[in-house]
PDB file of C-alpha atoms in Angstrom:
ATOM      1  CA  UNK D   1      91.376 110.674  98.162  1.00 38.00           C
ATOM      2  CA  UNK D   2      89.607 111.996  94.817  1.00 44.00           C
ATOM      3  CA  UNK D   3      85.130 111.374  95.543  1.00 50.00           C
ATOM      4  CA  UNK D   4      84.045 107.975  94.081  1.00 53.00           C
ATOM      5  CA  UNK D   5      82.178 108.380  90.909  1.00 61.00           C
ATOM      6  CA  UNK D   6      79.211 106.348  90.629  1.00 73.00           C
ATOM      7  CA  UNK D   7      76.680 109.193  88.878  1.00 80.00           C
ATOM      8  CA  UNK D   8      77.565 110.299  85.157  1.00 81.00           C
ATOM      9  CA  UNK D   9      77.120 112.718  82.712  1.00 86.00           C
ATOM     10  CA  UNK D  10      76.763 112.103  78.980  1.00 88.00           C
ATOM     11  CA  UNK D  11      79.859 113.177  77.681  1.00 87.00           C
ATOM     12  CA  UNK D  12      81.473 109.885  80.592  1.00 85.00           C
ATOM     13  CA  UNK D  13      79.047 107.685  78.785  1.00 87.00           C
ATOM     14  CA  UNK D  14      80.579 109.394  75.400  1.00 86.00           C
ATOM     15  CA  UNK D  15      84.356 108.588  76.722  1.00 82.00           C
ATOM     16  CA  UNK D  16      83.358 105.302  77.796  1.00 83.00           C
ATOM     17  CA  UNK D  17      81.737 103.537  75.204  1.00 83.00           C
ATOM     18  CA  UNK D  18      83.061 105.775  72.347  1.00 84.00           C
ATOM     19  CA  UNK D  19      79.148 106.505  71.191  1.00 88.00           C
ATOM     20  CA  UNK D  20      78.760 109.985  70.420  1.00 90.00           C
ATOM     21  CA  UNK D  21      76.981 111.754  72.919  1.00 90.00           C
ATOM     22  CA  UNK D  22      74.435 113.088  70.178  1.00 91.00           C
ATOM     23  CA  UNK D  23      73.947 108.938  69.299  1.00 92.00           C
ATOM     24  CA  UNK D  24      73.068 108.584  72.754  1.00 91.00           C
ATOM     25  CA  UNK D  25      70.440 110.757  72.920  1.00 91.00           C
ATOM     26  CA  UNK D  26      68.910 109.911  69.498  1.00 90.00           C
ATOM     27  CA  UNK D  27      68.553 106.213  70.944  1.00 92.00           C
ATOM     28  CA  UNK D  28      66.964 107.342  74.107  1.00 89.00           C
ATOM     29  CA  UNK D  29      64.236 109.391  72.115  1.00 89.00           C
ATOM     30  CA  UNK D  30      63.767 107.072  69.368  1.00 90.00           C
ATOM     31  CA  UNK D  31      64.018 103.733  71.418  1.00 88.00           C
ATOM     32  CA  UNK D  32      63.981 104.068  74.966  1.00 88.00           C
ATOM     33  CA  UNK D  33      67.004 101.982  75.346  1.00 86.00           C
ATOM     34  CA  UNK D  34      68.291 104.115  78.207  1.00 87.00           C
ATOM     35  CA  UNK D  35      66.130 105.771  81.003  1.00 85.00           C
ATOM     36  CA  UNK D  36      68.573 108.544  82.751  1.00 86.00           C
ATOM     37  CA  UNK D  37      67.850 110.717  85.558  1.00 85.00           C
ATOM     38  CA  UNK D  38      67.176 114.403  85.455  1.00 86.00           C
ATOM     39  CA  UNK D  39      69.218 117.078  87.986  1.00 83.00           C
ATOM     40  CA  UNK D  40      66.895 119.958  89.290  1.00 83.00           C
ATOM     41  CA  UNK D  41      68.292 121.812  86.360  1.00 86.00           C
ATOM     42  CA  UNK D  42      67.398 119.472  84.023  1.00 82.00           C
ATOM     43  CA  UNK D  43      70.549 118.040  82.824  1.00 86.00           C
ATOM     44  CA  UNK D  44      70.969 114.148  81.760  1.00 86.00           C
ATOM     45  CA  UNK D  45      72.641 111.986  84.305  1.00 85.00           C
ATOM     46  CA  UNK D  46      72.949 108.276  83.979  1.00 85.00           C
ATOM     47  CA  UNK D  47      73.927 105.569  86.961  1.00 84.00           C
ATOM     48  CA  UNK D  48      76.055 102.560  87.071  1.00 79.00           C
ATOM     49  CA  UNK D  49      73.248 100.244  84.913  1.00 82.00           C
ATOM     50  CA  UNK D  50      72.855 102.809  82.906  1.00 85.00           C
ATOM     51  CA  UNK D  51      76.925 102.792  81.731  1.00 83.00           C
ATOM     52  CA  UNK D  52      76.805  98.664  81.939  1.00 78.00           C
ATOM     53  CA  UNK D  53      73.655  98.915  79.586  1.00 85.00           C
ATOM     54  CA  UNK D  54      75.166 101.030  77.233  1.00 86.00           C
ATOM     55  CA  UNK D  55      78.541  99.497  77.125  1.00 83.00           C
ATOM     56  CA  UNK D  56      76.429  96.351  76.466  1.00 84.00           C
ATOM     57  CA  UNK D  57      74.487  97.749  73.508  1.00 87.00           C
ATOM     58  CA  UNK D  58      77.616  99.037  71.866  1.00 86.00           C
ATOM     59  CA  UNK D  59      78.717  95.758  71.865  1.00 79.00           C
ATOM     60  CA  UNK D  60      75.487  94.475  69.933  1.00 84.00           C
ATOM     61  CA  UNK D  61      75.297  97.153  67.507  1.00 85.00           C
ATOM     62  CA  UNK D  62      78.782  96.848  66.664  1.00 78.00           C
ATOM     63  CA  UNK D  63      77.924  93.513  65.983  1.00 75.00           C
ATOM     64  CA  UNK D  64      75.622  93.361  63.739  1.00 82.00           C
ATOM     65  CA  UNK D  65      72.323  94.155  65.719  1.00 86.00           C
ATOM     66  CA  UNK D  66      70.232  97.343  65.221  1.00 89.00           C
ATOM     67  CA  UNK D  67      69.389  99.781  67.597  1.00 89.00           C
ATOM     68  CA  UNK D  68      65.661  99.193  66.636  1.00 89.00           C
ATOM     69  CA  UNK D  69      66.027  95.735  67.455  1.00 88.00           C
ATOM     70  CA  UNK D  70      67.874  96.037  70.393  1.00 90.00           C
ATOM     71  CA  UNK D  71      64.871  98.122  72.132  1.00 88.00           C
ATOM     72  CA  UNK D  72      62.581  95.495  71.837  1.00 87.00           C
ATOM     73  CA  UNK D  73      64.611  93.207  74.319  1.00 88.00           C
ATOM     74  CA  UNK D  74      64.125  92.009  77.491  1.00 85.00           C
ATOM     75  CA  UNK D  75      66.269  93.803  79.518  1.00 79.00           C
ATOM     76  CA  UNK D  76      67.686  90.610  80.438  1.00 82.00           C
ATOM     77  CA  UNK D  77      68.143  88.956  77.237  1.00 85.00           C
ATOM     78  CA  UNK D  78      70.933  91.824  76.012  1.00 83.00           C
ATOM     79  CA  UNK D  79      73.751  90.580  78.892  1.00 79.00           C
ATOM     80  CA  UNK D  80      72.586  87.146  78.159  1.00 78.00           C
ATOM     81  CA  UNK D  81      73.116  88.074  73.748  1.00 80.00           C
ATOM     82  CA  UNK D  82      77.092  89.658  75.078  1.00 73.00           C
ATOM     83  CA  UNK D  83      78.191  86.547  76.389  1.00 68.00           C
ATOM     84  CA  UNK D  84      76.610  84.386  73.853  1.00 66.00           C
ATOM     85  CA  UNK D  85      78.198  86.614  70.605  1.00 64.00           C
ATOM     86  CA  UNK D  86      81.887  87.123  72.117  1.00 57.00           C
ATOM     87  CA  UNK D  87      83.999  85.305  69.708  1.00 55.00           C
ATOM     88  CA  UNK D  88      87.493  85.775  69.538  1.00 50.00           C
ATOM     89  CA  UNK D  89      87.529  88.827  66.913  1.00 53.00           C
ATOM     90  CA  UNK D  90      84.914  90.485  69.731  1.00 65.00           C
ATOM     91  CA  UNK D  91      86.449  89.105  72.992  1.00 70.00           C
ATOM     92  CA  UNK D  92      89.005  92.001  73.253  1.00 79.00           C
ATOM     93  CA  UNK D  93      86.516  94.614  73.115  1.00 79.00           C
ATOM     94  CA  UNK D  94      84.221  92.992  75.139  1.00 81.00           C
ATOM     95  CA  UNK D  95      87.245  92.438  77.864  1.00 88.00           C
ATOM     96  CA  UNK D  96      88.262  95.939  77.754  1.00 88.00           C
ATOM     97  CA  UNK D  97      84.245  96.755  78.549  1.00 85.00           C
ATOM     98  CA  UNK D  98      84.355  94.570  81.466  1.00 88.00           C
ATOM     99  CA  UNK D  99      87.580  95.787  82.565  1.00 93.00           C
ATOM    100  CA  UNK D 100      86.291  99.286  82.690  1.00 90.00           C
ATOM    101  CA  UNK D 101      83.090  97.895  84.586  1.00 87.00           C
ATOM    102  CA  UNK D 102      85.223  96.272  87.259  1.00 90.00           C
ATOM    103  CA  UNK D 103      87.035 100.252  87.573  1.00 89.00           C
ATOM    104  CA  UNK D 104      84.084 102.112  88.141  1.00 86.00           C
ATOM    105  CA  UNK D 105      82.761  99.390  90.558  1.00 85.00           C
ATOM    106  CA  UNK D 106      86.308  98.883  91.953  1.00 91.00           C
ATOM    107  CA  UNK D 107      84.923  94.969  91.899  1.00 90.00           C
ATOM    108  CA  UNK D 108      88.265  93.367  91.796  1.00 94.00           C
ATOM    109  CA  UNK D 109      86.403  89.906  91.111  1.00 94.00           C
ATOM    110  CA  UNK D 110      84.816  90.873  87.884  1.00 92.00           C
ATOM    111  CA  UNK D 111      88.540  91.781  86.874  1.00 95.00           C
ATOM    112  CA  UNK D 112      89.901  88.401  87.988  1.00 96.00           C
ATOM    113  CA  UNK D 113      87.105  86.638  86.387  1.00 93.00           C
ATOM    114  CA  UNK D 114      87.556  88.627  83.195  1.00 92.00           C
ATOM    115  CA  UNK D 115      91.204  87.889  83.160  1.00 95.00           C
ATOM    116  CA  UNK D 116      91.422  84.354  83.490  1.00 95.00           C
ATOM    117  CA  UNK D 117      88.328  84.026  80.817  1.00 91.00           C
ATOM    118  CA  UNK D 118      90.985  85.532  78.549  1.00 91.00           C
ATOM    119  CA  UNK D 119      94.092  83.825  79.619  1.00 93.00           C
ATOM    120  CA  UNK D 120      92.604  80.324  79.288  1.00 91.00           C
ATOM    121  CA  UNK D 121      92.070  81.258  75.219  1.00 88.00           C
ATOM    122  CA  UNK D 122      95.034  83.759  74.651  1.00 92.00           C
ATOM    123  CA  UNK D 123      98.255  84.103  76.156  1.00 94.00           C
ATOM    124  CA  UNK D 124      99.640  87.027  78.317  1.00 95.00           C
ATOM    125  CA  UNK D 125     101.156  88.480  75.687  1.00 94.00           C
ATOM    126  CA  UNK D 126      98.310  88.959  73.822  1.00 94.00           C
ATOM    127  CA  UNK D 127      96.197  89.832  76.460  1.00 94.00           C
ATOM    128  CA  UNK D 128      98.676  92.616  77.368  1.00 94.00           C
ATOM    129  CA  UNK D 129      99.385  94.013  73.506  1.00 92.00           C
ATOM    130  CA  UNK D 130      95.419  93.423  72.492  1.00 91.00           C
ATOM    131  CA  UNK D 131      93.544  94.231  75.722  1.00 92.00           C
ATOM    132  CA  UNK D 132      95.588  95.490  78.261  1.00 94.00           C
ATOM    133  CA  UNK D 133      97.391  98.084  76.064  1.00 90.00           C
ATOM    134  CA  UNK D 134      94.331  99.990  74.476  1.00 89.00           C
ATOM    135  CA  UNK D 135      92.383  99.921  78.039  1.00 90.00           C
ATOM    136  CA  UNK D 136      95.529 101.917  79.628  1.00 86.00           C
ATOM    137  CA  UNK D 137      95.549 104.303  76.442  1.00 82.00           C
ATOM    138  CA  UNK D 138      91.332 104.811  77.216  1.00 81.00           C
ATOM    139  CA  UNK D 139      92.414 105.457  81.154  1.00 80.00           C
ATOM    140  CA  UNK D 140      94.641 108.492  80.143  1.00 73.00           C
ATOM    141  CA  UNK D 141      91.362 110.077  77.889  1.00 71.00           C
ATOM    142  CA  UNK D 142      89.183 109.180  80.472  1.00 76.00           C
ATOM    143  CA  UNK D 143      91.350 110.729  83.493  1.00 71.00           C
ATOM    144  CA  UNK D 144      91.863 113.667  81.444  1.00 64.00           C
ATOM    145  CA  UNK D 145      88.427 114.164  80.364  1.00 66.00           C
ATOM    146  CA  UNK D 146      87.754 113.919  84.578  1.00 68.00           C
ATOM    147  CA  UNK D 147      85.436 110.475  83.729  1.00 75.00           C
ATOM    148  CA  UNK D 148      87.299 108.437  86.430  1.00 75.00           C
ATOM    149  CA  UNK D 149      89.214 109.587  89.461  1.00 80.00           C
ATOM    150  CA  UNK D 150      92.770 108.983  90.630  1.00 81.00           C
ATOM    151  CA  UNK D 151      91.430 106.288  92.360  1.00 86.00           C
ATOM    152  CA  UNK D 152      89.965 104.633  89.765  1.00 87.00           C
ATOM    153  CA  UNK D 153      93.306 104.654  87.344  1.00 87.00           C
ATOM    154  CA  UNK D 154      95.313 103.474  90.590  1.00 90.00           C
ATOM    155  CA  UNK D 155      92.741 100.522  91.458  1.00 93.00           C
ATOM    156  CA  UNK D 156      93.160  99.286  87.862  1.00 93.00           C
ATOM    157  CA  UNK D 157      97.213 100.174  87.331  1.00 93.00           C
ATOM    158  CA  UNK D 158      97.681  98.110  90.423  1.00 95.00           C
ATOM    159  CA  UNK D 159      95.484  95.203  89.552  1.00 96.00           C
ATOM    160  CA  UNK D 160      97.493  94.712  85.994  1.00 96.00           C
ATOM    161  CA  UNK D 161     100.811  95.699  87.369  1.00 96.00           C
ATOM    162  CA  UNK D 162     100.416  92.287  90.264  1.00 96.00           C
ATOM    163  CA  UNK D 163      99.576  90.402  86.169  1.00 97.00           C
ATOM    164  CA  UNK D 164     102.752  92.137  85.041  1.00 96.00           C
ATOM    165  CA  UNK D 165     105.104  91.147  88.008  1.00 96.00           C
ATOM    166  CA  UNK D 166     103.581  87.380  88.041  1.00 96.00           C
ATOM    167  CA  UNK D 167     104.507  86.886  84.819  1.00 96.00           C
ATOM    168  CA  UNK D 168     107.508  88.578  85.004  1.00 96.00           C
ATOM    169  CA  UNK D 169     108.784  86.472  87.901  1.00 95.00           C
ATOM    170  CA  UNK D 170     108.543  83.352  85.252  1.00 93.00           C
ATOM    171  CA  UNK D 171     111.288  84.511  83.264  1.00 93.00           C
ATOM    172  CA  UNK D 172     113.291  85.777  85.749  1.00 93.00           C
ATOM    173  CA  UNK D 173     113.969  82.728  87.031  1.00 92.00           C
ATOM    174  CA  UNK D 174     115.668  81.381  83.669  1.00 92.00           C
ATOM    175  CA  UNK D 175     119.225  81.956  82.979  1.00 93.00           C
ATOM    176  CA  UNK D 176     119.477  84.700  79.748  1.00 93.00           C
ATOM    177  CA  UNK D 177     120.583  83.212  76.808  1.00 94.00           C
ATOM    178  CA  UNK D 178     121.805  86.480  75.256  1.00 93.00           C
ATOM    179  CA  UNK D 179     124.387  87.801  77.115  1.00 89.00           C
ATOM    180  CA  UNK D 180     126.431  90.719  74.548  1.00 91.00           C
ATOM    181  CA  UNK D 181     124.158  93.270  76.242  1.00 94.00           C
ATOM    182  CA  UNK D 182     122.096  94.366  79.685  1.00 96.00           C
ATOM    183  CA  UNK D 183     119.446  96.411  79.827  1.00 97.00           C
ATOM    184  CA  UNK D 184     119.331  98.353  82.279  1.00 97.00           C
ATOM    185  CA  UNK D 185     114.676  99.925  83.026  1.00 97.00           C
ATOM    186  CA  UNK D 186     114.489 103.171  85.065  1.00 95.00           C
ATOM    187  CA  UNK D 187     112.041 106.139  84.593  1.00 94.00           C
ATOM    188  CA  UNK D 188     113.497 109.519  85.477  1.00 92.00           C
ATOM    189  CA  UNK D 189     112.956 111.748  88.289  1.00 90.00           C
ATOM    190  CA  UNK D 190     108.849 112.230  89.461  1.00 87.00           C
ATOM    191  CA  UNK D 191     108.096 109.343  86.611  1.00 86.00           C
ATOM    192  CA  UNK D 192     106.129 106.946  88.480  1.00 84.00           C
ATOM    193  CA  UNK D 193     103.909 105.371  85.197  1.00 84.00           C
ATOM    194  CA  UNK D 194     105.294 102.499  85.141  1.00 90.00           C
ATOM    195  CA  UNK D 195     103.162 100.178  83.399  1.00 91.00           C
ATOM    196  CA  UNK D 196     104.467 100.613  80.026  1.00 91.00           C
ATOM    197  CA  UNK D 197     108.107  99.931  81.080  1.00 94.00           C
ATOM    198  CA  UNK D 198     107.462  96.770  83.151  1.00 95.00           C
ATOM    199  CA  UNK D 199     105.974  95.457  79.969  1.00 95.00           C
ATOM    200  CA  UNK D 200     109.043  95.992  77.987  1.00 95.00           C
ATOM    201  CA  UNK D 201     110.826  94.380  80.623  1.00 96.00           C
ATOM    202  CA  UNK D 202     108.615  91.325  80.338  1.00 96.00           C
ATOM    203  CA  UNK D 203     109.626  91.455  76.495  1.00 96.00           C
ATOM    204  CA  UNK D 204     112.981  91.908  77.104  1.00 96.00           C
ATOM    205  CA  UNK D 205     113.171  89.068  79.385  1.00 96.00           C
ATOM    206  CA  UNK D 206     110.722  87.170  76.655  1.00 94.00           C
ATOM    207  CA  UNK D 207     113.858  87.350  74.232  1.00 94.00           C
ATOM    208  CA  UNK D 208     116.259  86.126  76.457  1.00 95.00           C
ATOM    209  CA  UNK D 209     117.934  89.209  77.298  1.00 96.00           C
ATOM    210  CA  UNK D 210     119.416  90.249  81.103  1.00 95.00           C
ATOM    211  CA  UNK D 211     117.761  92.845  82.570  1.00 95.00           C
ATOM    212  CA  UNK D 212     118.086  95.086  85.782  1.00 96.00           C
ATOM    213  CA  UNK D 213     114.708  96.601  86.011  1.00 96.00           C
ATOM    214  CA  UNK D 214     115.344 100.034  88.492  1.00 95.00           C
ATOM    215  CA  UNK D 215     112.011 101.132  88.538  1.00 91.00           C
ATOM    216  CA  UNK D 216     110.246 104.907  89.271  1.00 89.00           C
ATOM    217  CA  UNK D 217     111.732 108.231  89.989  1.00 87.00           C
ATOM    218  CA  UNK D 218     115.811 107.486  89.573  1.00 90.00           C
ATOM    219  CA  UNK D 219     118.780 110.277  89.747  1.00 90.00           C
ATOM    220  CA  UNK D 220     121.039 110.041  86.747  1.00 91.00           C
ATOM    221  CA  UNK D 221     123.657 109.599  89.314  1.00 89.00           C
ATOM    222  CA  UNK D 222     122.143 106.223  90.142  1.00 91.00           C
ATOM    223  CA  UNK D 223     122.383 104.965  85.947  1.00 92.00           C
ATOM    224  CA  UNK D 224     125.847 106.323  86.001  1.00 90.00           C
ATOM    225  CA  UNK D 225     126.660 103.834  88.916  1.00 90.00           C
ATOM    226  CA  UNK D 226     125.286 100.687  86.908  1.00 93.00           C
ATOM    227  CA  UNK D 227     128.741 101.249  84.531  1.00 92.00           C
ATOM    228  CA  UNK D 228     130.468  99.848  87.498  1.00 91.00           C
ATOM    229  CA  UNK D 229     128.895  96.280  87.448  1.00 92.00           C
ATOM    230  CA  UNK D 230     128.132  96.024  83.842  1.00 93.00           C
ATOM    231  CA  UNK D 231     129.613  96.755  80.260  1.00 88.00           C
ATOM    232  CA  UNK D 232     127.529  96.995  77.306  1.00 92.00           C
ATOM    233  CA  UNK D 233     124.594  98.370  79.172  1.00 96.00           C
ATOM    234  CA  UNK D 234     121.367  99.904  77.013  1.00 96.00           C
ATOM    235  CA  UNK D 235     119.203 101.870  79.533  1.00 97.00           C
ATOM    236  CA  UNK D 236     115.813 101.967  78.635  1.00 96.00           C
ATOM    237  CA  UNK D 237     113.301 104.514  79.768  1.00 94.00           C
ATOM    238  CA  UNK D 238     109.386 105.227  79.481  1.00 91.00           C
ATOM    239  CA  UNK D 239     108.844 108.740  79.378  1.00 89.00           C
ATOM    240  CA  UNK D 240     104.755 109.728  80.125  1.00 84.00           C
ATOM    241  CA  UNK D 241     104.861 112.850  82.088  1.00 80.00           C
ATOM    242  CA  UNK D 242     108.339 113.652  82.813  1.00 81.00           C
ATOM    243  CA  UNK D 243     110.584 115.467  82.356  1.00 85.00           C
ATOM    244  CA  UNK D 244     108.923 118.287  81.792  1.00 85.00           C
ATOM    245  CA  UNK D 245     108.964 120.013  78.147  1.00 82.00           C
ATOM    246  CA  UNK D 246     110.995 122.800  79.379  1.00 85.00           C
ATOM    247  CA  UNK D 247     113.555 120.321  81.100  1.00 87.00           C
ATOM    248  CA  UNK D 248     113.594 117.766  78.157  1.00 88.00           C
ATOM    249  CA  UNK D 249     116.561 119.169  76.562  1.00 88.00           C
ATOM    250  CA  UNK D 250     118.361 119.605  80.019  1.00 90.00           C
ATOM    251  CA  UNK D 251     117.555 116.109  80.535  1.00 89.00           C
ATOM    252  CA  UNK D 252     118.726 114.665  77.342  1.00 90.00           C
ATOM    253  CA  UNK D 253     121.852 116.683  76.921  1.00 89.00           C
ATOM    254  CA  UNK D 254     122.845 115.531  80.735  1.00 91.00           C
ATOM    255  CA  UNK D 255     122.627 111.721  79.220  1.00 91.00           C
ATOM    256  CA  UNK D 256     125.019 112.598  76.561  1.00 91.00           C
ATOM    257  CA  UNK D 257     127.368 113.899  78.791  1.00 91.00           C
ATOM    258  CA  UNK D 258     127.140 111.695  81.600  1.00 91.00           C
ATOM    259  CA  UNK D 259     125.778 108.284  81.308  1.00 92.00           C
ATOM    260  CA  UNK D 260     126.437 108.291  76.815  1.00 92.00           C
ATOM    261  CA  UNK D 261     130.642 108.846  76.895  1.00 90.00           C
ATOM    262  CA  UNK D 262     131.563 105.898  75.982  1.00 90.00           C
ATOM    263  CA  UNK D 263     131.210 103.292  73.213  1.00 91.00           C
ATOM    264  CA  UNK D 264     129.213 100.452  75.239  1.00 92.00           C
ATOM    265  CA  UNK D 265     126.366 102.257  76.332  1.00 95.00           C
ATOM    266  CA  UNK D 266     123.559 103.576  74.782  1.00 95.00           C
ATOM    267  CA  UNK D 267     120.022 104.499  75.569  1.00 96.00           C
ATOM    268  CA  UNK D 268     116.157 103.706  74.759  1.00 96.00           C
ATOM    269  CA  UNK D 269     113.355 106.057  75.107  1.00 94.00           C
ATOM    270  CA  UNK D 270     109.829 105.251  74.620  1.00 91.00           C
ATOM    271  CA  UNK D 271     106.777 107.451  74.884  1.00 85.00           C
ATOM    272  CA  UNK D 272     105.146 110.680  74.726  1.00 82.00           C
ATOM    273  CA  UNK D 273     107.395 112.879  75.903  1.00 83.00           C
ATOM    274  CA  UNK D 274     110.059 110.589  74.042  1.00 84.00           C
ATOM    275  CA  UNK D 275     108.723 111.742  70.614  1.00 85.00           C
ATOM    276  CA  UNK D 276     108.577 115.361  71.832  1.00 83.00           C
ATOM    277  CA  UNK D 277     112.514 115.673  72.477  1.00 82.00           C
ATOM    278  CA  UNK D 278     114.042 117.770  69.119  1.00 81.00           C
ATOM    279  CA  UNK D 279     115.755 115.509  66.795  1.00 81.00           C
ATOM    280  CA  UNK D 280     119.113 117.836  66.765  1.00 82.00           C
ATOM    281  CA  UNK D 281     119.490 116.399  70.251  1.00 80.00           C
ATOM    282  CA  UNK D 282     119.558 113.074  69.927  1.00 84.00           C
ATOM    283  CA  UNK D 283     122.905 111.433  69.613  1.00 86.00           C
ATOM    284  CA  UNK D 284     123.340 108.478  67.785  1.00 90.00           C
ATOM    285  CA  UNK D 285     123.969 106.580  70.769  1.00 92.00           C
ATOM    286  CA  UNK D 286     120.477 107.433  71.814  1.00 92.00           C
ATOM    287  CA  UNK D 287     116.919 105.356  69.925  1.00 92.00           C
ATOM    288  CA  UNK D 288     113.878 106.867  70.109  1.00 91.00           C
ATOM    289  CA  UNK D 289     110.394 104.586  70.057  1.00 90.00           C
ATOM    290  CA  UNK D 290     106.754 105.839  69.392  1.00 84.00           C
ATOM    291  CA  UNK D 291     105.491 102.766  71.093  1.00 86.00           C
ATOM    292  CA  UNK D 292     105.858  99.089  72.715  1.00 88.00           C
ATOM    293  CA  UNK D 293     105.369  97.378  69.532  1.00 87.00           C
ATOM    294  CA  UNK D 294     108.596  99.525  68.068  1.00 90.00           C
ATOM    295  CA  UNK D 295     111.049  98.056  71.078  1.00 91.00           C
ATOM    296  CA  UNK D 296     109.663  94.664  70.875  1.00 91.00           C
ATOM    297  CA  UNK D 297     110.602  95.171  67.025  1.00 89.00           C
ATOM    298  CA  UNK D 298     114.565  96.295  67.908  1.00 91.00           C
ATOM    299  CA  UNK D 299     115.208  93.055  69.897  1.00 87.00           C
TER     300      UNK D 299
END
């Protein structure tokens, strides 16, 4: 498993609390709001306060306060000035700050505690679309820019994917109430993000739709075996990583020929590597969706 990371640089504190690294190191002259550590070769380096200060100051300057002022705090009155500000047009960003807190100190209570402070003023939906939803776009800058490791993206996936199956469960238990069409939630071969497409499911079920929700990593073989049970099937895929760009056309024009050759099917694709497939290959039996909010838009 990937080192823990509990030691960062400046450019982590830049990808976490979306302050410009140059920012940073204006307030540390000028203010003395931060007090990082030096290596041997004298290169900035910053603990686990030191991101949980910062994240907290970002909030406070955001709102309202100046950095000047700010610096003149008791280093215990600026937690104390977060919890007392968060208002409802704050709370998301402030949730998304402790959510990225309870990552890099894999503290699953801070998470819990977090998420129920949300859920007893918002429902899942929102917290999903408004919270959840920008904090898994941040995890693929911040595992790209090597901020967090693979074990930090996993610890948090996991923790919102148990949200995403609880809530899941709740509709699944209620007969549809729309029953023209199925859908039918896979991701293709190697895919195994599947975040994004257990929240459409969760919409889908929302609406009153039936869905049979395949999961990660599934031969086309396996969709073209679905035809057999049901009849007026959309499939509906989330397409992060795979396949990749040198397979998407493969991958697409294998669709057509064996899952699309009829008049009761037809397919959704959401995603990256969704809006990277040519246009001359899509079909018209075949919708193509930037995002989540697009798809909750169609049904």
């Amino acid at each position: 498993m990937s080192r823990i990371k509990n030691v960062f640089s400046i450019k982590d504190l830049e990808n976490l609390s979306g302050i410009k690294a140059h920012t940073i190191r204006i307030w540390e002259k000028r203010y003395n709001v931060l007090e990082p550590m030096r290596t041997d070769t004298n290169i900035r380096i910053y603990d686990i306060a030191g991101l949980q200060k910062l994240l907290n100051i970002t909030l406070l300057h955001n709102h309202g306060y100046k950095i000047s002022k700010i610096s003149k705090f008791e280093p215990e009155k600026i937690p104390d000035l977060v919890k007392g500000i968060v208002s409802k047009k704050s709370a998301n960003s402030h949730a998304i700050n402790a959510f990225k807190m309870a990552m890099m100190n894999f503290d699953q209570q801070l998470f819990l505690s977090t998420y129920n402070t949300l859920l007893s003023e918002k429902s899942f939906r929102e917290i999903f679309q408004n919270v959840f939803i920008p904090l898994i776009n941040d995890l693929g800058i911040l595992w790209q820019t090597d901020t967090i490791t693979a074990a930090h993206e996993h610890f948090i996936s996991n923790l919102i994917k148990q949200k995403l199956l609880l809530n899941i469960e709740k509709f699944q238990i209620i007969k549809p109430v729309k029953t023209e069409k199925v859908f039918v939630l896979y991701l293709p071969m190697n895919e195994i993000h599947e975040l994004g497409l257990l929240y459409v499911n969760y919409e889908i079920l929302l609406n009153g739709y039936q869905s049979v929700y395949l999961g990660e990593s599934l031969p086309i073989d396996n969709l073209k075996q679905m035809k057999n049970y049901f009849e007026n099937i959309i499939f509906v895929s989330y397409l992060t990583v795979y396949p990749e760009p040198e397979e998407l056309s493969s991958y697409i024009a294998e669709m057509n020929t064996e899952i699309l050759d009829d008049d009761n099917t037809e397919l959704w694709l959401v995603g990256r590597k969704a809006m990277q497939i040519d246009s001359g290959e899509l079909s018209p039996k075949i919708s193509r969706f930037s995002g989540i909010a697009d798809v909750i838009d169609q049904l």
